[in-house]
XYZ file of N, CA and C in Angstrom:
486
model
N -18.777 -127.892 -31.814
C -17.797 -126.950 -32.308
C -18.207 -126.396 -33.681
N -18.651 -127.279 -34.571
C -19.097 -126.846 -35.885
C -20.610 -126.917 -35.948
N -21.191 -126.016 -36.707
C -22.628 -126.071 -36.935
C -22.934 -127.263 -37.834
N -24.188 -127.680 -37.833
C -24.573 -128.866 -38.591
C -24.310 -128.714 -40.098
N -24.486 -127.501 -40.597
C -24.336 -127.273 -42.042
C -22.915 -126.872 -42.456
N -21.996 -126.778 -41.517
C -20.633 -126.346 -41.844
C -19.989 -127.264 -42.878
N -20.077 -128.561 -42.659
C -19.496 -129.518 -43.600
C -20.134 -129.417 -44.978
N -21.438 -129.241 -44.988
C -22.151 -129.114 -46.263
C -21.639 -127.903 -47.041
N -21.509 -126.787 -46.365
C -21.013 -125.576 -47.031
C -19.547 -125.722 -47.440
N -18.760 -126.319 -46.555
C -17.332 -126.490 -46.829
C -17.118 -127.350 -48.075
N -17.723 -128.529 -48.099
C -17.521 -129.445 -49.234
C -18.156 -128.902 -50.512
N -19.273 -128.239 -50.365
C -19.918 -127.635 -51.541
C -19.039 -126.538 -52.137
N -18.447 -125.719 -51.283
C -17.560 -124.652 -51.769
C -16.334 -125.247 -52.462
N -15.766 -126.319 -51.893
C -14.600 -126.944 -52.521
C -14.956 -127.544 -53.876
N -16.129 -128.144 -53.964
C -16.549 -128.731 -55.235
C -16.705 -127.645 -56.301
N -17.274 -126.521 -55.911
C -17.415 -125.401 -56.844
C -16.053 -124.814 -57.215
N -15.169 -124.721 -56.254
C -13.820 -124.217 -56.537
C -13.077 -125.167 -57.473
N -13.240 -126.465 -57.254
C -12.627 -127.448 -58.159
C -13.119 -127.258 -59.585
N -14.405 -127.090 -59.736
C -14.970 -126.902 -61.075
C -14.383 -125.659 -61.738
N -14.243 -124.588 -60.991
C -13.674 -123.360 -61.554
C -12.196 -123.543 -61.908
N -11.450 -124.190 -61.043
C -10.020 -124.417 -61.299
C -9.830 -125.318 -62.514
N -10.599 -126.391 -62.587
C -10.486 -127.298 -63.728
C -10.869 -126.581 -65.021
N -11.895 -125.765 -64.964
C -12.293 -125.015 -66.162
C -11.162 -124.098 -66.615
N -10.529 -123.428 -65.678
C -9.420 -122.544 -66.020
C -8.254 -123.308 -66.643
N -7.892 -124.425 -66.058
C -6.796 -125.225 -66.594
C -7.148 -125.752 -67.987
N -8.373 -126.205 -68.164
C -8.761 -126.727 -69.476
C -8.820 -125.623 -70.526
N -9.100 -124.400 -70.108
C -9.022 -123.278 -71.052
C -7.579 -123.119 -71.540
N -6.615 -123.209 -70.627
C -5.203 -123.138 -71.016
C -4.834 -124.291 -71.951
N -5.315 -125.489 -71.648
C -5.005 -126.654 -72.479
C -5.580 -126.476 -73.882
N -6.825 -126.046 -73.969
C -7.457 -125.843 -75.276
C -6.737 -124.749 -76.049
N -6.367 -123.684 -75.367
C -5.623 -122.609 -76.028
C -4.304 -123.130 -76.591
N -3.590 -123.915 -75.793
C -2.301 -124.447 -76.236
C -2.483 -125.381 -77.433
N -3.479 -126.239 -77.368
C -3.733 -127.152 -78.484
C -4.089 -126.386 -79.758
N -4.931 -125.376 -79.631
C -5.305 -124.584 -80.801
C -4.114 -123.817 -81.356
N -3.282 -123.307 -80.485
C -2.092 -122.581 -80.916
C -1.151 -123.494 -81.695
N -0.918 -124.684 -81.174
C -0.052 -125.643 -81.854
C -0.671 -126.052 -83.187
N -1.961 -126.314 -83.185
C -2.645 -126.722 -84.423
C -2.586 -125.620 -85.477
N -2.778 -124.370 -85.056
C -2.692 -123.255 -86.006
C -1.281 -123.112 -86.572
N -0.275 -123.244 -85.720
C 1.112 -123.183 -86.185
C 1.383 -124.295 -87.191
N 0.979 -125.487 -86.835
C 1.187 -126.650 -87.706
C 0.491 -126.443 -89.058
N -0.760 -126.020 -89.025
C -1.514 -125.841 -90.269
C -0.952 -124.711 -91.130
N -0.555 -123.611 -90.503
C -0.044 -122.489 -91.300
C 1.299 -122.834 -91.945
N 2.164 -123.523 -91.207
C 3.453 -123.922 -91.796
C 3.231 -124.948 -92.904
N 2.334 -125.895 -92.671
C 2.029 -126.883 -93.710
C 1.506 -126.204 -94.964
N 0.638 -125.222 -94.789
C 0.075 -124.513 -95.944
C 1.160 -123.732 -96.689
N 2.082 -123.095 -95.938
C 3.168 -122.355 -96.588
C 4.051 -123.294 -97.411
N 4.368 -124.439 -96.837
C 5.198 -125.400 -97.565
C 4.447 -125.896 -98.799
N 3.199 -126.224 -98.614
C 2.391 -126.742 -99.722
C 2.271 -125.712 -100.848
N 2.051 -124.460 -100.502
C 1.888 -123.419 -101.518
C 3.195 -123.095 -102.239
N 4.304 -123.104 -101.497
C 5.578 -122.701 -102.104
C 6.296 -123.843 -102.813
N 6.310 -124.993 -102.224
C 7.109 -126.089 -102.780
C 6.272 -127.172 -103.451
N 4.979 -127.084 -103.301
C 4.135 -128.068 -103.970
C 3.729 -129.207 -103.069
N 2.781 -129.943 -103.566
C 2.173 -131.022 -102.795
C 3.158 -132.152 -102.517
N 4.045 -132.454 -103.452
C 4.943 -133.602 -103.277
C 5.873 -133.422 -102.086
N 6.435 -132.210 -101.907
C 7.322 -131.975 -100.763
C 6.546 -132.103 -99.461
N 5.343 -131.532 -99.420
C 4.531 -131.599 -98.207
C 4.247 -133.046 -97.845
N 3.815 -133.832 -98.805
C 3.492 -135.228 -98.521
C 4.736 -136.022 -98.138
N 5.855 -135.765 -98.810
C 7.097 -136.454 -98.461
C 7.514 -136.143 -97.029
N 7.414 -134.870 -96.652
C 7.819 -134.495 -95.296
C 6.848 -135.045 -94.268
N 5.560 -134.973 -94.553
C 4.572 -135.471 -93.602
C 4.727 -136.976 -93.380
N 5.213 -137.688 -94.390
C 5.477 -139.121 -94.229
C 6.589 -139.377 -93.217
N 7.512 -138.440 -93.074
C 8.644 -138.624 -92.158
C 8.372 -138.085 -90.750
N 7.219 -137.484 -90.522
C 6.952 -136.818 -89.235
C 7.045 -137.759 -88.039
N 6.539 -138.962 -88.148
C 6.496 -139.865 -87.004
C 7.872 -140.380 -86.600
N 8.806 -140.413 -87.542
C 10.150 -140.899 -87.265
C 11.096 -139.697 -87.210
N 11.571 -139.376 -86.014
C 12.413 -138.183 -85.854
C 13.700 -138.263 -86.665
N 14.314 -139.433 -86.720
C 15.564 -139.575 -87.471
C 15.331 -139.334 -88.959
N 14.252 -139.904 -89.481
C 13.943 -139.690 -90.903
C 13.620 -138.221 -91.150
N 12.970 -137.600 -90.207
C 12.634 -136.175 -90.334
C 13.908 -135.332 -90.387
N 14.849 -135.616 -89.492
C 16.111 -134.861 -89.457
C 16.875 -135.045 -90.767
N 16.928 -136.280 -91.252
C 17.613 -136.524 -92.534
C 16.943 -135.774 -93.681
N 15.624 -135.767 -93.682
C 14.881 -135.058 -94.734
C 15.182 -133.564 -94.687
N 15.199 -133.010 -93.475
C 15.459 -131.570 -93.310
C 16.882 -131.237 -93.752
N 17.837 -132.102 -93.407
C 19.232 -131.840 -93.777
C 19.443 -131.845 -95.293
N 18.590 -132.535 -96.019
C 18.711 -132.593 -97.469
C 18.240 -131.314 -98.156
N 17.542 -130.482 -97.426
C 17.032 -129.239 -98.024
C 18.206 -128.293 -98.291
N 18.288 -127.748 -99.493
C 19.434 -126.884 -99.829
C 19.344 -125.493 -99.218
N 18.166 -125.057 -98.852
C 17.943 -123.694 -98.407
C 17.745 -123.671 -96.882
N 18.469 -122.796 -96.170
C 18.364 -122.715 -94.698
C 16.963 -122.296 -94.260
N 16.326 -121.407 -94.993
C 14.986 -120.965 -94.597
C 13.997 -122.129 -94.654
N 14.161 -123.020 -95.640
C 13.298 -124.203 -95.707
C 13.601 -125.166 -94.569
N 14.873 -125.294 -94.227
C 15.221 -126.159 -93.092
C 14.579 -125.625 -91.809
N 14.652 -124.308 -91.609
C 14.038 -123.704 -90.419
C 12.532 -123.919 -90.402
N 11.916 -123.754 -91.560
C 10.472 -123.921 -91.660
C 10.062 -125.365 -91.355
N 10.799 -126.312 -91.922
C 10.490 -127.720 -91.672
C 10.774 -128.117 -90.226
N 11.817 -127.535 -89.633
C 12.078 -127.797 -88.210
C 10.949 -127.250 -87.340
N 10.425 -126.092 -87.700
C 9.291 -125.527 -86.957
C 8.071 -126.429 -87.071
N 7.850 -126.965 -88.256
C 6.729 -127.880 -88.449
C 6.927 -129.146 -87.620
N 8.145 -129.661 -87.602
C 8.435 -130.841 -86.787
C 8.249 -130.583 -85.307
N 8.658 -129.397 -84.853
C 8.478 -129.048 -83.439
C 6.995 -128.939 -83.089
N 6.197 -128.346 -83.978
C 4.759 -128.247 -83.743
C 4.131 -129.634 -83.661
N 4.600 -130.533 -84.513
C 4.102 -131.913 -84.485
C 4.463 -132.583 -83.160
N 5.709 -132.416 -82.719
C 6.135 -133.003 -81.445
C 5.362 -132.416 -80.267
N 5.131 -131.100 -80.303
C 4.362 -130.456 -79.228
C 2.944 -131.001 -79.172
N 2.381 -131.260 -80.335
C 1.015 -131.788 -80.399
C 0.948 -133.166 -79.751
N 2.000 -133.956 -79.921
C 2.045 -135.277 -79.308
C 2.360 -135.214 -77.816
N 3.025 -134.159 -77.390
C 3.462 -134.016 -76.000
C 2.318 -133.614 -75.071
N 1.313 -132.934 -75.603
C 0.220 -132.417 -74.765
C -0.432 -133.512 -73.916
N -0.860 -134.641 -74.494
C -1.495 -135.656 -73.641
C -0.570 -136.191 -72.550
N 0.716 -136.319 -72.839
C 1.662 -136.811 -71.832
C 1.823 -135.815 -70.695
N 1.834 -134.541 -71.045
C 2.032 -133.487 -70.056
C 0.864 -133.405 -69.072
N -0.339 -133.631 -69.567
C -1.532 -133.451 -68.737
C -2.103 -134.749 -68.196
N -1.459 -135.870 -68.469
C -1.974 -137.162 -68.013
C -2.163 -137.217 -66.491
N -1.214 -136.730 -65.678
C -1.447 -136.765 -64.223
C -2.690 -135.976 -63.805
N -2.916 -134.871 -64.477
C -4.095 -134.060 -64.160
C -5.368 -134.811 -64.513
N -5.384 -135.466 -65.667
C -6.569 -136.200 -66.088
C -6.844 -137.394 -65.183
N -5.790 -137.953 -64.583
C -5.980 -139.044 -63.635
C -6.517 -138.524 -62.301
N -6.057 -137.345 -61.899
C -6.451 -136.791 -60.609
C -7.861 -136.225 -60.605
N -8.287 -135.686 -61.713
C -9.586 -135.016 -61.805
C -10.746 -135.872 -61.294
N -10.947 -137.089 -61.814
C -12.087 -137.867 -61.317
C -11.964 -138.218 -59.842
N -10.735 -138.458 -59.378
C -10.554 -138.818 -57.971
C -10.917 -137.673 -57.039
N -10.480 -136.480 -57.396
C -10.769 -135.317 -56.549
C -12.265 -135.019 -56.550
N -12.865 -135.069 -57.721
C -14.307 -134.811 -57.792
C -15.098 -135.885 -57.048
N -14.656 -137.123 -57.148
C -15.326 -138.206 -56.430
C -15.183 -138.029 -54.920
N -13.983 -137.724 -54.465
C -13.760 -137.510 -53.032
C -14.602 -136.336 -52.525
N -14.599 -135.241 -53.250
C -15.384 -134.076 -52.839
C -16.869 -134.407 -52.798
N -17.342 -135.140 -53.786
C -18.764 -135.494 -53.840
C -19.152 -136.433 -52.705
N -18.303 -137.425 -52.436
C -18.602 -138.365 -51.345
C -18.625 -137.640 -50.003
N -17.631 -136.784 -49.787
C -17.603 -136.047 -48.521
C -18.787 -135.088 -48.419
N -19.202 -134.520 -49.531
C -20.376 -133.643 -49.520
C -21.619 -134.437 -49.134
N -21.777 -135.607 -49.734
C -22.939 -136.444 -49.423
C -22.924 -136.938 -47.982
N -21.744 -137.167 -47.450
C -21.616 -137.694 -46.084
C -21.395 -136.605 -45.039
N -21.564 -135.353 -45.407
C -21.240 -134.270 -44.468
C -22.041 -134.348 -43.173
N -23.320 -134.661 -43.241
C -24.115 -134.773 -42.014
C -23.709 -135.987 -41.195
N -23.385 -137.083 -41.860
C -22.933 -138.280 -41.157
C -21.618 -137.988 -40.427
N -20.691 -137.321 -41.122
C -19.418 -136.974 -40.486
C -19.636 -136.039 -39.303
N -20.563 -135.107 -39.449
C -20.840 -134.162 -38.365
C -21.377 -134.909 -37.138
N -22.235 -135.884 -37.384
C -22.827 -136.630 -36.261
C -21.829 -137.569 -35.589
N -20.727 -137.914 -36.264
C -19.724 -138.806 -35.680
C -18.804 -138.091 -34.698
N -18.770 -136.776 -34.786
C -17.945 -136.034 -33.844
C -16.975 -135.107 -34.545
N -16.412 -134.219 -33.737
C -15.540 -133.180 -34.259
C -14.271 -133.778 -34.885
N -13.706 -134.795 -34.266
C -12.471 -135.377 -34.779
C -12.665 -135.984 -36.171
N -13.742 -136.687 -36.362
C -14.034 -137.283 -37.678
C -14.277 -136.175 -38.701
N -15.013 -135.153 -38.297
C -15.309 -134.051 -39.209
C -14.029 -133.307 -39.594
N -13.169 -133.056 -38.627
C -11.890 -132.402 -38.913
C -10.997 -133.277 -39.805
N -11.066 -134.577 -39.630
C -10.305 -135.491 -40.482
C -10.773 -135.382 -41.929
N -12.071 -135.331 -42.127
C -12.618 -135.156 -43.481
C -12.187 -133.836 -44.090
N -12.285 -132.760 -43.301
C -11.845 -131.443 -43.779
C -10.358 -131.481 -44.167
N -9.547 -132.073 -43.276
C -8.099 -132.111 -43.500
C -7.738 -132.956 -44.716
N -8.405 -134.082 -44.854
C -8.146 -134.951 -46.000
C -8.423 -134.218 -47.304
N -9.554 -133.584 -47.385
C -9.895 -132.851 -48.604
C -8.931 -131.686 -48.819
N -8.556 -131.012 -47.766
C -7.633 -129.888 -47.890
C -6.267 -130.341 -48.421
N -5.762 -131.469 -47.926
C -4.479 -131.984 -48.412
C -4.557 -132.381 -49.890
N -5.655 -133.015 -50.273
C -5.830 -133.396 -51.679
C -5.909 -132.139 -52.550
N -6.603 -131.131 -52.060
C -6.739 -129.888 -52.823
C -5.397 -129.185 -52.990
N -4.609 -129.158 -51.941
C -3.288 -128.526 -52.024
C -2.427 -129.256 -53.046
N -2.457 -130.581 -53.024
C -1.704 -131.367 -53.996
C -2.193 -131.088 -55.415
N -3.488 -131.041 -55.592
C -4.072 -130.784 -56.910
C -3.696 -129.399 -57.424
N -3.819 -128.403 -56.587
C -3.515 -127.035 -57.003
C -2.032 -126.897 -57.340
N -1.155 -127.543 -56.565
C 0.272 -127.455 -56.884
C 0.576 -128.120 -58.227
N -0.077 -129.252 -58.522
C 0.121 -129.902 -59.827
C -0.394 -129.012 -60.954
N -1.531 -128.367 -60.741
C -2.090 -127.492 -61.771
C -1.195 -126.289 -62.025
N -0.656 -125.720 -60.966
C 0.249 -124.577 -61.129
C 1.489 -125.009 -61.911
N 2.019 -126.189 -61.603
C 3.185 -126.688 -62.333
C 2.849 -126.919 -63.807
N 1.697 -127.492 -64.075
C 1.292 -127.753 -65.456
C 1.124 -126.451 -66.222
N 0.468 -125.477 -65.620
C 0.263 -124.200 -66.297
C 1.598 -123.496 -66.518
N 2.484 -123.524 -65.529
C 3.780 -122.861 -65.719
C 4.602 -123.570 -66.799
N 4.560 -124.908 -66.819
C 5.276 -125.640 -67.882
C 4.710 -125.291 -69.245
N 3.403 -125.174 -69.330
C 2.760 -124.871 -70.591
C 3.100 -123.446 -71.058
N 3.139 -122.510 -70.150
C 3.428 -121.131 -70.518
C 4.896 -120.943 -70.881
N 5.782 -121.758 -70.327
C 7.198 -121.638 -70.621
C 7.585 -122.285 -71.942
N 6.751 -123.179 -72.456
C 7.067 -123.840 -73.738
C 6.676 -122.987 -74.895
C-alpha cells in the first residue's frame, strides 16, 4: 500500500515541521521575555532617576514579597508613583510567570523530538512489518503532533492576550 520510502519522507517532514514550529514558538517566548525585561528596566531607570537610588533599592527589596510590595506602594503619597511602582511589580511578576507558563511545552519538546527521531530511524523496519504497523506509527505521531500544536496555540494565545 505504501512505498518503501513513504515512512521516511513522512517522519522526516514531521521532524522538520516540528523544528519550524518550535522555532516560531521560541521566537514568541524570547520576544515576550525581552518586552518584559525592557519594561522592567525602563521603569526601574525612571524611578531611579526621579526619586533616587534609595527608593529604587527599597522597592526592589520588597519585590519578592507581594504583601510587602503592596504596603510599600500604598505608602507613596503620589498616585502617579503608585501606578509606576505597580507597573514595575507587574513586570516582575510577569518575568517570574514565563517559566511556569511554558513548562508543559518544555517537557513535551524532547519527547516529541525523540518520538519523531525514533520513528524516522525505524521507518524501514515499520514498513517491513506491514501496513497496520506502519499506519499505527503514522497515527501515533499524528496524535502527538495534534496535541503538541494545540498546546502551542494555547500558549501563544495566552501570551498574546497578556
